[in-house]
PDB file of C-alpha atoms in Angstrom:
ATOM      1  CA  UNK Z   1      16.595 -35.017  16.570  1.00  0.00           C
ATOM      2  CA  UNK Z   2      14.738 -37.437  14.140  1.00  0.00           C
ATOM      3  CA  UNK Z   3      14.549 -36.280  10.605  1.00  0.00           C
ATOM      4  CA  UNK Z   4      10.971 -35.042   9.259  1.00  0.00           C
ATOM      5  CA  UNK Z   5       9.685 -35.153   5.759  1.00  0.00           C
ATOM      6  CA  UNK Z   6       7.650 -31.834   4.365  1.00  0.00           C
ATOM      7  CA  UNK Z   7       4.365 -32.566   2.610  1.00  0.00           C
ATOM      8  CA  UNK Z   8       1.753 -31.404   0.795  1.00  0.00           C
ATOM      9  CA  UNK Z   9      -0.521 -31.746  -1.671  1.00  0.00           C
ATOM     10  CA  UNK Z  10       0.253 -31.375  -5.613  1.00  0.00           C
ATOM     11  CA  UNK Z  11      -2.398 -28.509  -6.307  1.00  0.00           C
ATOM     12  CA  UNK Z  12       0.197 -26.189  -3.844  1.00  0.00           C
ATOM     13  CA  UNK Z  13       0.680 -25.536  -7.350  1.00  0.00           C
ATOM     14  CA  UNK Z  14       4.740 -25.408  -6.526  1.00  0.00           C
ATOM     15  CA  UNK Z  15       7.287 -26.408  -9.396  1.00  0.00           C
ATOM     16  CA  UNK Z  16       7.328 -30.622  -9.314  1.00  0.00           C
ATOM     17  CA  UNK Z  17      10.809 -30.269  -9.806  1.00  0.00           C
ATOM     18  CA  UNK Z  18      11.413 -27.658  -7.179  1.00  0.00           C
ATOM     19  CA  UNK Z  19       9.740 -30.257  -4.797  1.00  0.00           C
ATOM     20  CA  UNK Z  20      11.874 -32.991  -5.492  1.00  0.00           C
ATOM     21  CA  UNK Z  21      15.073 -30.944  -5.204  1.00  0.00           C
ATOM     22  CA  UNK Z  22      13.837 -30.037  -1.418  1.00  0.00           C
ATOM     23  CA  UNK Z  23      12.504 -33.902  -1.211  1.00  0.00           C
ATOM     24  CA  UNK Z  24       8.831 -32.400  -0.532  1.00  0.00           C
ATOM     25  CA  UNK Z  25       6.245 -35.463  -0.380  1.00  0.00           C
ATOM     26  CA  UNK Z  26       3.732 -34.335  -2.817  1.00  0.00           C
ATOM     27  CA  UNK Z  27       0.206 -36.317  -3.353  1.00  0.00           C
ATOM     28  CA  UNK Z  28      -2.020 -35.656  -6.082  1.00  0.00           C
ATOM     29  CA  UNK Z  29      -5.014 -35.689  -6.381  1.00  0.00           C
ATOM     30  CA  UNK Z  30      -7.493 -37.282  -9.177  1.00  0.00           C
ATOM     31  CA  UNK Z  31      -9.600 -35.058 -11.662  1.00  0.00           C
ATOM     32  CA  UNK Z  32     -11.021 -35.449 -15.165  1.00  0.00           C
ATOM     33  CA  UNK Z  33     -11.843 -34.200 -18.660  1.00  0.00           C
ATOM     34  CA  UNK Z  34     -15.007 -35.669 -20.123  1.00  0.00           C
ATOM     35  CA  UNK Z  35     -14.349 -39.605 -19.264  1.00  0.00           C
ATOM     36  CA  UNK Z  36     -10.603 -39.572 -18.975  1.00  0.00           C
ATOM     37  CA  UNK Z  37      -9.382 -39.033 -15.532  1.00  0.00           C
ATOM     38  CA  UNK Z  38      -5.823 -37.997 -14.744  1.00  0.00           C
ATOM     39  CA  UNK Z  39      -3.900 -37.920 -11.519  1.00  0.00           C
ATOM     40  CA  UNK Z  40      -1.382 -34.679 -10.266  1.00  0.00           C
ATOM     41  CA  UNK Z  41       2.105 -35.691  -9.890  1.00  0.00           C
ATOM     42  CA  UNK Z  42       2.001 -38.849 -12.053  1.00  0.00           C
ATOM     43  CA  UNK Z  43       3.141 -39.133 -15.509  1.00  0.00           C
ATOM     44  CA  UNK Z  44      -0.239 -39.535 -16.193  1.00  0.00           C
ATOM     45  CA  UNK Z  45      -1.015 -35.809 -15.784  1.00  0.00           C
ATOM     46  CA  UNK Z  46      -2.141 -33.453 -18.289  1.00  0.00           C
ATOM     47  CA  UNK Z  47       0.615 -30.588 -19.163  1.00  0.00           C
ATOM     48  CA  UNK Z  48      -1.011 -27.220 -18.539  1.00  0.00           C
ATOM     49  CA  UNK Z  49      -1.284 -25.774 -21.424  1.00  0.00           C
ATOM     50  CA  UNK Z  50      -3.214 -29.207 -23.072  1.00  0.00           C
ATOM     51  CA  UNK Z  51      -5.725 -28.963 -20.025  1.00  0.00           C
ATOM     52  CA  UNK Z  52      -6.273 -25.061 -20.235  1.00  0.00           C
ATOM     53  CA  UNK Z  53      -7.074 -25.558 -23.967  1.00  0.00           C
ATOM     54  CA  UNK Z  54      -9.124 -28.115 -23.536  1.00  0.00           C
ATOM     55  CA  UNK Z  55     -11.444 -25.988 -20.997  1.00  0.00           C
ATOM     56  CA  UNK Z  56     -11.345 -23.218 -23.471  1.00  0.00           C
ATOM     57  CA  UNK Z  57     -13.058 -26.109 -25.917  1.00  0.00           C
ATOM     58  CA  UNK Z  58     -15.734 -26.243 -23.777  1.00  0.00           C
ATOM     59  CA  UNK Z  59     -14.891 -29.981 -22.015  1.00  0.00           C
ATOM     60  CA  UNK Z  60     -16.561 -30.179 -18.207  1.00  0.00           C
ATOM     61  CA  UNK Z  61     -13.811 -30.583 -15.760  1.00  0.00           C
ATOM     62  CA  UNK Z  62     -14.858 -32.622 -12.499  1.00  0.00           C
ATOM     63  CA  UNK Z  63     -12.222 -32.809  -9.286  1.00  0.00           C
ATOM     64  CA  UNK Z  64     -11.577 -35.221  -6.431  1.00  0.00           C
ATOM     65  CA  UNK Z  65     -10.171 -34.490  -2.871  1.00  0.00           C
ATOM     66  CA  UNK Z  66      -7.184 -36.842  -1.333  1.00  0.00           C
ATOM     67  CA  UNK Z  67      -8.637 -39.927  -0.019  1.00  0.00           C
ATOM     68  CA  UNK Z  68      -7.940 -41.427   3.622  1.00  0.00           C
ATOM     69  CA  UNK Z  69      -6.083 -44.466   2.169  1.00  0.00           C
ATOM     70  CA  UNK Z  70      -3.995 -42.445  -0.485  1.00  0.00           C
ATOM     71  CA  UNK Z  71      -3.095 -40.313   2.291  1.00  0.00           C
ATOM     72  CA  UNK Z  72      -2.223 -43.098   4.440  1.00  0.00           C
ATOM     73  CA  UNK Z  73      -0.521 -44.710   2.053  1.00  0.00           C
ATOM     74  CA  UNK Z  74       1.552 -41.769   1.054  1.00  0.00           C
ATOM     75  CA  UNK Z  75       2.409 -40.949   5.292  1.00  0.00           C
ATOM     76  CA  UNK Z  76       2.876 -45.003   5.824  1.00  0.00           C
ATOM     77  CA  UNK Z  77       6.065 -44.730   3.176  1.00  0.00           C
ATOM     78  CA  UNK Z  78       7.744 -42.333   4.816  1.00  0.00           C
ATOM     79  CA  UNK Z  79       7.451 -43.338   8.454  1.00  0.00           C
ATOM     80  CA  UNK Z  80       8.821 -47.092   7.324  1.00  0.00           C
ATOM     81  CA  UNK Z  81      11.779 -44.946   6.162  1.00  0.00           C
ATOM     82  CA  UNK Z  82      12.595 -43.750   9.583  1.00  0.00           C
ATOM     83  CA  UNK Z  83      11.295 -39.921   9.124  1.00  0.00           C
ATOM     84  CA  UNK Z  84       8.679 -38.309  10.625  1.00  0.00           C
ATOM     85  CA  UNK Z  85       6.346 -35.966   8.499  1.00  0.00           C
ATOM     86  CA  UNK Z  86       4.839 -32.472   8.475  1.00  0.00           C
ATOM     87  CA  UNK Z  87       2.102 -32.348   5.932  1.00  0.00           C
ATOM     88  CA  UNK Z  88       1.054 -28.837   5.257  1.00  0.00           C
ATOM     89  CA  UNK Z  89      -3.023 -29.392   3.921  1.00  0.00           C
ATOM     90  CA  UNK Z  90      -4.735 -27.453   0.979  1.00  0.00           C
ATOM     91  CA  UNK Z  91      -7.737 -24.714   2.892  1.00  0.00           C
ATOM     92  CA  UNK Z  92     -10.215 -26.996   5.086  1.00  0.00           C
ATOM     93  CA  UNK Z  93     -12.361 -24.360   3.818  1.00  0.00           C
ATOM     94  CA  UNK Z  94     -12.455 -25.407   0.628  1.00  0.00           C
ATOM     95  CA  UNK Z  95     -12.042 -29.239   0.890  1.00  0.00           C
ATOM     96  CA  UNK Z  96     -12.465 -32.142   2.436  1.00  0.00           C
ATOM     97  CA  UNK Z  97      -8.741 -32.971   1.675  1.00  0.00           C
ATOM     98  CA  UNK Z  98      -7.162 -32.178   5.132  1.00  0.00           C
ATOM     99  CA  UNK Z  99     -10.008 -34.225   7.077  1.00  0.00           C
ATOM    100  CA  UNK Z 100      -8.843 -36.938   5.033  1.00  0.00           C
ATOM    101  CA  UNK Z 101      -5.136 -36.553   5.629  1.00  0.00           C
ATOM    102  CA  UNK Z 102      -5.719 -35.563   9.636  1.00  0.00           C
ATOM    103  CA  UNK Z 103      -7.489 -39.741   9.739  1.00  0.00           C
ATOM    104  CA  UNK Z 104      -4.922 -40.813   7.978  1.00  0.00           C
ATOM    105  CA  UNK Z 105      -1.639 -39.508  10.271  1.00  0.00           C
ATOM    106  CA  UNK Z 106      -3.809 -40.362  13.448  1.00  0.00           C
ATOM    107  CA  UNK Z 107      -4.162 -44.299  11.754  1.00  0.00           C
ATOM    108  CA  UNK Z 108      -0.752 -44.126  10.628  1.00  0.00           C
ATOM    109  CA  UNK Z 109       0.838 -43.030  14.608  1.00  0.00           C
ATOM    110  CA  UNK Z 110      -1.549 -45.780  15.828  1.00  0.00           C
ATOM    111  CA  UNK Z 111       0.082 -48.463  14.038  1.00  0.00           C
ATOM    112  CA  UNK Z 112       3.829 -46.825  14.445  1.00  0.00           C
ATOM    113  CA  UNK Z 113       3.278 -45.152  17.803  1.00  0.00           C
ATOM    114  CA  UNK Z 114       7.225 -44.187  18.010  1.00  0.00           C
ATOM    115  CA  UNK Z 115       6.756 -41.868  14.603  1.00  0.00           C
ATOM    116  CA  UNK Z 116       5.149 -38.002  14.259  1.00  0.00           C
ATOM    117  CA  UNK Z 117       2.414 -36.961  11.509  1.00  0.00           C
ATOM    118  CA  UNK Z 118       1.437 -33.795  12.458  1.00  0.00           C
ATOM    119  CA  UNK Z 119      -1.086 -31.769   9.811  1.00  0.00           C
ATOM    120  CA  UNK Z 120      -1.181 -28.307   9.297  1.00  0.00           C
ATOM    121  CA  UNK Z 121      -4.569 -27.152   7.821  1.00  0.00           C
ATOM    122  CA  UNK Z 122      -2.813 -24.117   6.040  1.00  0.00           C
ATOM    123  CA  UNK Z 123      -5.806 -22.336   5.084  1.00  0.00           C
ATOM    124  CA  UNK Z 124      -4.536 -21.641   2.038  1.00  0.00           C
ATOM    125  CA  UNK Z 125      -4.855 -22.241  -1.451  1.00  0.00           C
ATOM    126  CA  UNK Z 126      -2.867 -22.488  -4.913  1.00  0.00           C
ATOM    127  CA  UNK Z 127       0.815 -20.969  -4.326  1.00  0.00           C
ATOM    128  CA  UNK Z 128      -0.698 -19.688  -1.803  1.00  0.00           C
ATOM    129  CA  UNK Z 129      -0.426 -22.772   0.372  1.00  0.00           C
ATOM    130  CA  UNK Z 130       3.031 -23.144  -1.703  1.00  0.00           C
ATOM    131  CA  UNK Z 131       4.308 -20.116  -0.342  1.00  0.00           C
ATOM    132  CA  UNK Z 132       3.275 -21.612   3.312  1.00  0.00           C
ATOM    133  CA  UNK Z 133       5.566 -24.615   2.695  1.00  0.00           C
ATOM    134  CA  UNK Z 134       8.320 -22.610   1.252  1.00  0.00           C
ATOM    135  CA  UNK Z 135       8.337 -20.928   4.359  1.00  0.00           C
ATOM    136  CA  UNK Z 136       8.230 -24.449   6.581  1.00  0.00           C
ATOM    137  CA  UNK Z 137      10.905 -25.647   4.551  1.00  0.00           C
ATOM    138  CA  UNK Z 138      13.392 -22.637   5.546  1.00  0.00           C
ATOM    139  CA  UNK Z 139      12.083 -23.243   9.211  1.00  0.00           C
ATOM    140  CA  UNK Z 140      13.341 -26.959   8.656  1.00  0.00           C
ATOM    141  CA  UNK Z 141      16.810 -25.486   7.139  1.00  0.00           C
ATOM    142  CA  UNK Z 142      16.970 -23.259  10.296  1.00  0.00           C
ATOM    143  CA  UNK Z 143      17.381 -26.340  12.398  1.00  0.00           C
ATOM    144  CA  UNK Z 144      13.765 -25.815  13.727  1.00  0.00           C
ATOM    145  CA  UNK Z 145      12.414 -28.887  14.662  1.00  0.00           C
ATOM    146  CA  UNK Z 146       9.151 -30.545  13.819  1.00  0.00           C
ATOM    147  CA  UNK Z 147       6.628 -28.988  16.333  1.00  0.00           C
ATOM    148  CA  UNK Z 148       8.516 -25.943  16.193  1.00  0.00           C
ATOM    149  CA  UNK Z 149       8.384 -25.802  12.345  1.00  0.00           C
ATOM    150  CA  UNK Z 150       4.232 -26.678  12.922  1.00  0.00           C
ATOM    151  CA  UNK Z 151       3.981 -24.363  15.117  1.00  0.00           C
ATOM    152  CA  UNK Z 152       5.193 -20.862  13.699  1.00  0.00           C
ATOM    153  CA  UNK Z 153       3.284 -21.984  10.224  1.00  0.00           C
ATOM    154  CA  UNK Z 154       0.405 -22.271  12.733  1.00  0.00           C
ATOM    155  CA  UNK Z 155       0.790 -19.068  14.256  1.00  0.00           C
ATOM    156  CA  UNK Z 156       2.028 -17.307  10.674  1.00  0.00           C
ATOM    157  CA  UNK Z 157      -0.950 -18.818   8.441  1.00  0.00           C
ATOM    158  CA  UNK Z 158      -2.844 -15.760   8.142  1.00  0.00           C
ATOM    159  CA  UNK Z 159      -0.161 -13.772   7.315  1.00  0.00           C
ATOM    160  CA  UNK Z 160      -0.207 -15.110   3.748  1.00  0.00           C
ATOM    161  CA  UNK Z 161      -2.194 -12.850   1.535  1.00  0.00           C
ATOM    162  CA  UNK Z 162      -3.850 -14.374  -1.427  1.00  0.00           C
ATOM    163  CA  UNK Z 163      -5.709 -11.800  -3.999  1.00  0.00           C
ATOM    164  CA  UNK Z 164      -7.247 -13.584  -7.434  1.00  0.00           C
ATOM    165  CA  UNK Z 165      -8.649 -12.494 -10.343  1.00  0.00           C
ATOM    166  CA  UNK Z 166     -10.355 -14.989 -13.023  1.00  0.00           C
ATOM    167  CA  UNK Z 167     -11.360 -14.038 -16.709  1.00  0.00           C
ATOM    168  CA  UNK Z 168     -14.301 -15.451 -17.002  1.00  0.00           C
ATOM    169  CA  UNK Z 169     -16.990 -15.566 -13.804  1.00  0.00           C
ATOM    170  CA  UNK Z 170     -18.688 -19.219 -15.271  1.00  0.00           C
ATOM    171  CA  UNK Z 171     -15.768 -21.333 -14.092  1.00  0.00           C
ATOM    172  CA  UNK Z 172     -16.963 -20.016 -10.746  1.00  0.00           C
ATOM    173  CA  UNK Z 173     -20.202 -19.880 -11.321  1.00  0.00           C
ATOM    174  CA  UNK Z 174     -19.984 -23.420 -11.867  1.00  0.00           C
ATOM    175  CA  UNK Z 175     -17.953 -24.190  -8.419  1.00  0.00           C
ATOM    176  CA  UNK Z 176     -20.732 -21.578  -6.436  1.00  0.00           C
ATOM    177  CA  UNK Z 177     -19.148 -18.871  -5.693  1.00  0.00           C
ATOM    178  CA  UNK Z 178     -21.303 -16.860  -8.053  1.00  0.00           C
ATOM    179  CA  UNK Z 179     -24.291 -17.080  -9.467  1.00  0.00           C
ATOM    180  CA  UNK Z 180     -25.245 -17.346 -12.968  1.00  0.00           C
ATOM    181  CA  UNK Z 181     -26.752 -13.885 -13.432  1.00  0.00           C
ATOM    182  CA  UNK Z 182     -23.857 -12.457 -11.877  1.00  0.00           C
ATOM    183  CA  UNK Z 183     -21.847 -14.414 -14.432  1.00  0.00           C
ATOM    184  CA  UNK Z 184     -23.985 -13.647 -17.451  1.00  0.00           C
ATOM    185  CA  UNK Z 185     -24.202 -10.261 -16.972  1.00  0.00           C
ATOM    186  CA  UNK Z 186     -20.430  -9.725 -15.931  1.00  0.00           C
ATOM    187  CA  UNK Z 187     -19.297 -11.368 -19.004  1.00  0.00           C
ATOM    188  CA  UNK Z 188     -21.785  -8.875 -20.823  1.00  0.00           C
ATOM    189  CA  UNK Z 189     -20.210  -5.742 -19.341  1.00  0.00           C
ATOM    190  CA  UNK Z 190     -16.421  -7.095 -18.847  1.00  0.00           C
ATOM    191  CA  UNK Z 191     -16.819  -7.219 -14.891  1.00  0.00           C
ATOM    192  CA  UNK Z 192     -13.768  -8.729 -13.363  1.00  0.00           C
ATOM    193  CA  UNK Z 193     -13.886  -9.775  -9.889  1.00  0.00           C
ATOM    194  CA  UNK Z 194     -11.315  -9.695  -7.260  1.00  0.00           C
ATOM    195  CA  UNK Z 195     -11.097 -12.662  -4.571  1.00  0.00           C
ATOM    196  CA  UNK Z 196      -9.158 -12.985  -1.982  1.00  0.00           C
ATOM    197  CA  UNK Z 197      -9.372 -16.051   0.970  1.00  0.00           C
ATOM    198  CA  UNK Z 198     -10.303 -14.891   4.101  1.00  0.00           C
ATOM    199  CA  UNK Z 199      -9.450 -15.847   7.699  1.00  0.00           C
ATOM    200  CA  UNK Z 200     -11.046 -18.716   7.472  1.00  0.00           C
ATOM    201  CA  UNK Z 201      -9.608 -19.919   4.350  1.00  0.00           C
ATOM    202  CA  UNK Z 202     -12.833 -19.296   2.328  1.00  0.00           C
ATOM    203  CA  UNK Z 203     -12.572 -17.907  -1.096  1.00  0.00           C
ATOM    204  CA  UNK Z 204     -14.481 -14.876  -1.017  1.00  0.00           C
ATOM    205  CA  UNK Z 205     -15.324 -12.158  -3.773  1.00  0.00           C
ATOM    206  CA  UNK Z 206     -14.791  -8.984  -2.577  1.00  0.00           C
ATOM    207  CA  UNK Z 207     -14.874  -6.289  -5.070  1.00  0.00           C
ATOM    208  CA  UNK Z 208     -15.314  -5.634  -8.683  1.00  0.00           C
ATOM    209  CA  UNK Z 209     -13.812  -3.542 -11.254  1.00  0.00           C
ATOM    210  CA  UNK Z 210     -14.326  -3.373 -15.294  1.00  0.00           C
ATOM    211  CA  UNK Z 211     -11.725  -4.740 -17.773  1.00  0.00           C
ATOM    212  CA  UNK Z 212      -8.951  -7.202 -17.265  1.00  0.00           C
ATOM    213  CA  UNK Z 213      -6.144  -4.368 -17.312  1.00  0.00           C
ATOM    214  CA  UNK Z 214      -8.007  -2.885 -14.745  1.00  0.00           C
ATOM    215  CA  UNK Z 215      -8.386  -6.567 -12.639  1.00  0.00           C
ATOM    216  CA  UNK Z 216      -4.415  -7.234 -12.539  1.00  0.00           C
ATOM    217  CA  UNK Z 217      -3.666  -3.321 -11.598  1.00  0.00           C
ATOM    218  CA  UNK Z 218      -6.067  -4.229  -7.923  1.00  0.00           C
ATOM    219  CA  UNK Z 219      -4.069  -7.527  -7.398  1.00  0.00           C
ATOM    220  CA  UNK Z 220      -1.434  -4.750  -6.468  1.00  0.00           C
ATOM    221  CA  UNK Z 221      -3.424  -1.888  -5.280  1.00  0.00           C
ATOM    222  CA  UNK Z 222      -4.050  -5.087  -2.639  1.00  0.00           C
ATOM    223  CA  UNK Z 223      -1.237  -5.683  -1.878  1.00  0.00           C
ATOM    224  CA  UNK Z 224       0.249  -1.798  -1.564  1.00  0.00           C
ATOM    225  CA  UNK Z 225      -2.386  -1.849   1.557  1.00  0.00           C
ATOM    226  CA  UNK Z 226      -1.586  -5.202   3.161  1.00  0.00           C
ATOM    227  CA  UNK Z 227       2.076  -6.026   2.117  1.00  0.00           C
ATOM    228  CA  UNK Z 228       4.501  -6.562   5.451  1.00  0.00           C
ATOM    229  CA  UNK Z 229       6.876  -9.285   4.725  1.00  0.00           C
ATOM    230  CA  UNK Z 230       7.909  -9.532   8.260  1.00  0.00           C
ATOM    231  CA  UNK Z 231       8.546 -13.214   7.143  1.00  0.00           C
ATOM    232  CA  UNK Z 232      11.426 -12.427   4.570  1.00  0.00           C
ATOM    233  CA  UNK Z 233       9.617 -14.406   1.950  1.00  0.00           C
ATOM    234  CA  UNK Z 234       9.473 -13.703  -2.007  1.00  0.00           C
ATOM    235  CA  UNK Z 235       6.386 -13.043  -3.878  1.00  0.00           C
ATOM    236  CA  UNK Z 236       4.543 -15.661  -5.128  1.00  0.00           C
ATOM    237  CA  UNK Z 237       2.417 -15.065  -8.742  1.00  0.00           C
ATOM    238  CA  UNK Z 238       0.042 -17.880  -9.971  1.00  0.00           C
ATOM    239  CA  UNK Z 239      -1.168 -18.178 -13.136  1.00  0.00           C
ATOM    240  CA  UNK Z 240      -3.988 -20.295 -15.496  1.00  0.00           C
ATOM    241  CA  UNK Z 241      -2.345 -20.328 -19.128  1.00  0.00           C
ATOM    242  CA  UNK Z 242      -1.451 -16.253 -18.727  1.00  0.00           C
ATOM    243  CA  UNK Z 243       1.908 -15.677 -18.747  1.00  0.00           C
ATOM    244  CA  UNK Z 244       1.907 -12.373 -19.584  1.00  0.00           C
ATOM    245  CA  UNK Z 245      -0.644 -11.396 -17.366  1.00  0.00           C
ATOM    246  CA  UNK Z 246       1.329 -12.691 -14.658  1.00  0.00           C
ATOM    247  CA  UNK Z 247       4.515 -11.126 -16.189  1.00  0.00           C
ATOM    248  CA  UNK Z 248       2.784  -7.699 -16.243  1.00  0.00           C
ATOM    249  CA  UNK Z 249       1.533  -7.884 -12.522  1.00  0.00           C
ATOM    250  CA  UNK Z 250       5.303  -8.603 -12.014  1.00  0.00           C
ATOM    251  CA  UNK Z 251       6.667  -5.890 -13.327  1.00  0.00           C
ATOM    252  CA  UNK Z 252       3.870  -3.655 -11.523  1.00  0.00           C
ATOM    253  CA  UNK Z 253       5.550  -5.085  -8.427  1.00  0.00           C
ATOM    254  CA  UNK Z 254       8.944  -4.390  -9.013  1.00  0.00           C
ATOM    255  CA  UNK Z 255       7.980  -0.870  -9.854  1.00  0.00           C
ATOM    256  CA  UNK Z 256       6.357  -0.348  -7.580  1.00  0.00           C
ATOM    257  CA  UNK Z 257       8.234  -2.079  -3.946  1.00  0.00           C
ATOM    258  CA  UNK Z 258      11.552  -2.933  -5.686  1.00  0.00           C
ATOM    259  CA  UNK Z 259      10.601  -6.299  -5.249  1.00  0.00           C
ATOM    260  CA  UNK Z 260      12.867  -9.037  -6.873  1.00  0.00           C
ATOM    261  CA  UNK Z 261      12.491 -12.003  -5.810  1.00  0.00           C
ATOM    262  CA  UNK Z 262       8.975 -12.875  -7.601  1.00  0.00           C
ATOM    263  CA  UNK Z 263       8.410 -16.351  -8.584  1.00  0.00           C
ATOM    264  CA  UNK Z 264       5.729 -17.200 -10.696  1.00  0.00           C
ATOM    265  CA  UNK Z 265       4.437 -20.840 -11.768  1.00  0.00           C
ATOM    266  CA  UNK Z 266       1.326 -22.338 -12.944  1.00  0.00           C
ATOM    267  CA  UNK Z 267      -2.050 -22.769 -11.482  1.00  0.00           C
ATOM    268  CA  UNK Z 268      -2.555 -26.683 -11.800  1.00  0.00           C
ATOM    269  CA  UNK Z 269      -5.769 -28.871 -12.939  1.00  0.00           C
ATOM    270  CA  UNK Z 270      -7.256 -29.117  -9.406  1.00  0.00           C
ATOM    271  CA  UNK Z 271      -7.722 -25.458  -8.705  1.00  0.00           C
ATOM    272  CA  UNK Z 272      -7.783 -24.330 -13.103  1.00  0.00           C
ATOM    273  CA  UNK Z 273     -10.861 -26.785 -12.850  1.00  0.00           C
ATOM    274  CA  UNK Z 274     -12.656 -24.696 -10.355  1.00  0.00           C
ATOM    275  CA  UNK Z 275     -10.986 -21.111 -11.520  1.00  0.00           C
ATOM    276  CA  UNK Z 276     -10.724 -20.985 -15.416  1.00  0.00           C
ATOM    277  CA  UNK Z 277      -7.840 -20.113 -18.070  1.00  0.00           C
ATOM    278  CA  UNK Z 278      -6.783 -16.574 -17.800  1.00  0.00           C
ATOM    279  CA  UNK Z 279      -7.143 -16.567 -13.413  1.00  0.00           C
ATOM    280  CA  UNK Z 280      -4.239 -14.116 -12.386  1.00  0.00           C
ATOM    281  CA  UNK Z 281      -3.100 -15.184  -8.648  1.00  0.00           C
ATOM    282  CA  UNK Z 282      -1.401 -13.229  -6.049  1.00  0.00           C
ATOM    283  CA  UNK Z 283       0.711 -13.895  -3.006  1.00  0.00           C
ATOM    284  CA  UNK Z 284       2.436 -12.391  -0.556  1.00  0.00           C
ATOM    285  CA  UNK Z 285       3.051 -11.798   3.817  1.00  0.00           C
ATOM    286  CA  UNK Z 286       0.893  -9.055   4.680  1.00  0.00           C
ATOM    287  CA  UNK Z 287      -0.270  -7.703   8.154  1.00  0.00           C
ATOM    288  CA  UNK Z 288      -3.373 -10.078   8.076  1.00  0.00           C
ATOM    289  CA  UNK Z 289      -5.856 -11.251   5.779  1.00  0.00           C
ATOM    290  CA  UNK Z 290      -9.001  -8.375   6.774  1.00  0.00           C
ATOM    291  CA  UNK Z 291     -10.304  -6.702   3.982  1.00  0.00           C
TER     292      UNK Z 291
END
């Protein structure tokens, strides 16, 4: 059986480190502060906690998806090496990013027609998707091969539960997905909302509550209705520069399902652009993604 490379895209939000340990192919992609642009994955990216301050300063944050000929160039490396590769793509829903990588394995098996690229739109966003290649990578360890490992995240997708909250609605008004009354007057009266990506891999608002106490306490009222970890997976808890936010929806969880394997991380430039400082991110295997 010929060896197969896991990949993904940076903003899976996953631990760099954690990546490279389980020699995930990670490609990131560009975004910038006022006129300096930065790259994910490169030394040339901003730490977290520089980037999240410098939002809270006010500075304008503009992304990019993957482009065709990063992709290719990235999926090109690998097959040379000998290995075939799964790349597991940030929502189609919300990007153009897995179009780009889907050209870019069908040009790369043209010109090596004796190698596999198979993409995986995961539908999925922010640890969310992370927690879908977690999951492909213990298919891999299983001995599963690579259309077997495609497969079952295929058919398992929607099984991945993702339930946000953000602390303040103009990061999202600015991004569409409210709009601008709805983010005046929610700032006005401390209106949190609660988001969760749907079926399709949309990110969708879906109820409201008052108070940020409140917003973290229905990340796991959520997930007391939908969690079924018929997957044996952890927990997955994302973060944008709010640690102990994410620490208290922890120890909710543990208190509440005796949960302990909970890994939180943070939520990187490409999706803090679009969701603010202070977003609160949950994930977990539930029964399906219906509201």
């Amino acid at each position: 059986m010929k060896e197969f490379i896991i990949s993904a895209e940076a903003f899976c939000d996953m631990d760099p480190a954690y990546m490279q340990q389980q020699h995930v192919n990670l490609m990131g992609a560009v975004y910038a502060l006022s006129d300096d642009e930065y790259q994910e994955n490169t030394p040339n990216c901003l730490d977290p906690k520089t980037f999240y301050d410098r939002l809270r300063k006010g500075e304008m944050p503009r992304t990019s998806q993957v482009s065709v000929e990063q992709a290719r160039a990235s999926f090109e490396e690998i097959v040379r090496s000998g290995k075939d590769v799964l790349h597991i793509s940030f929502s189609s829903a919300l990007s153009g990013t897995c179009q780009s990588c889907t050209i870019a394995a069908n040009d790369v098996m043209e010109r090596y027609p004796d190698s596999k690229v198979l993409v995986v739109d995961s539908l999925s966003a922010s640890m969310g998707h992370g927690l879908l290649v977690e999951y492909a990578l213990r298919l891999k360890a299983a001995g599963k091969t690579i259309e077997e490992t495609a497969a079952l995240v295929t058919q398992n997708r929607l099984k991945f539960c993702h339930y946000f909250t953000v602390d303040d609605l103009n990061h999202l008004h600015r991004g569409g997905r409210v709009s601008k009354v709805s983010a005046v007057v929610g700032g006005m009266l401390g209106i949190k909302p609660i988001l969760n990506v749907n079926e399709e891999g949309k990110l969708i608002p879906f109820a409201k509550v008052r108070g940020r106490k409140q917003s973290l306490l229905a990340l796991v009222e959520n997930m007391k209705k939908k969690y079924h970890n018929d997957l044996d997976l952890p927990v997955f808890i994302s973060h944008g520069d709010a640690p102990e936010d994410a620490n208290f929806v922890a120890d909710q969880i543990r208190e509440h399902f005796g949960i302990q394997d909970i890994r939180i991380g943070t939520i990187g430039p490409v999706i803090g652009a679009h969701a603010g400082p202070g977003t609160v991110a949950l994930f977990f295997i539930g029964k399906d993604r219906s509201i």
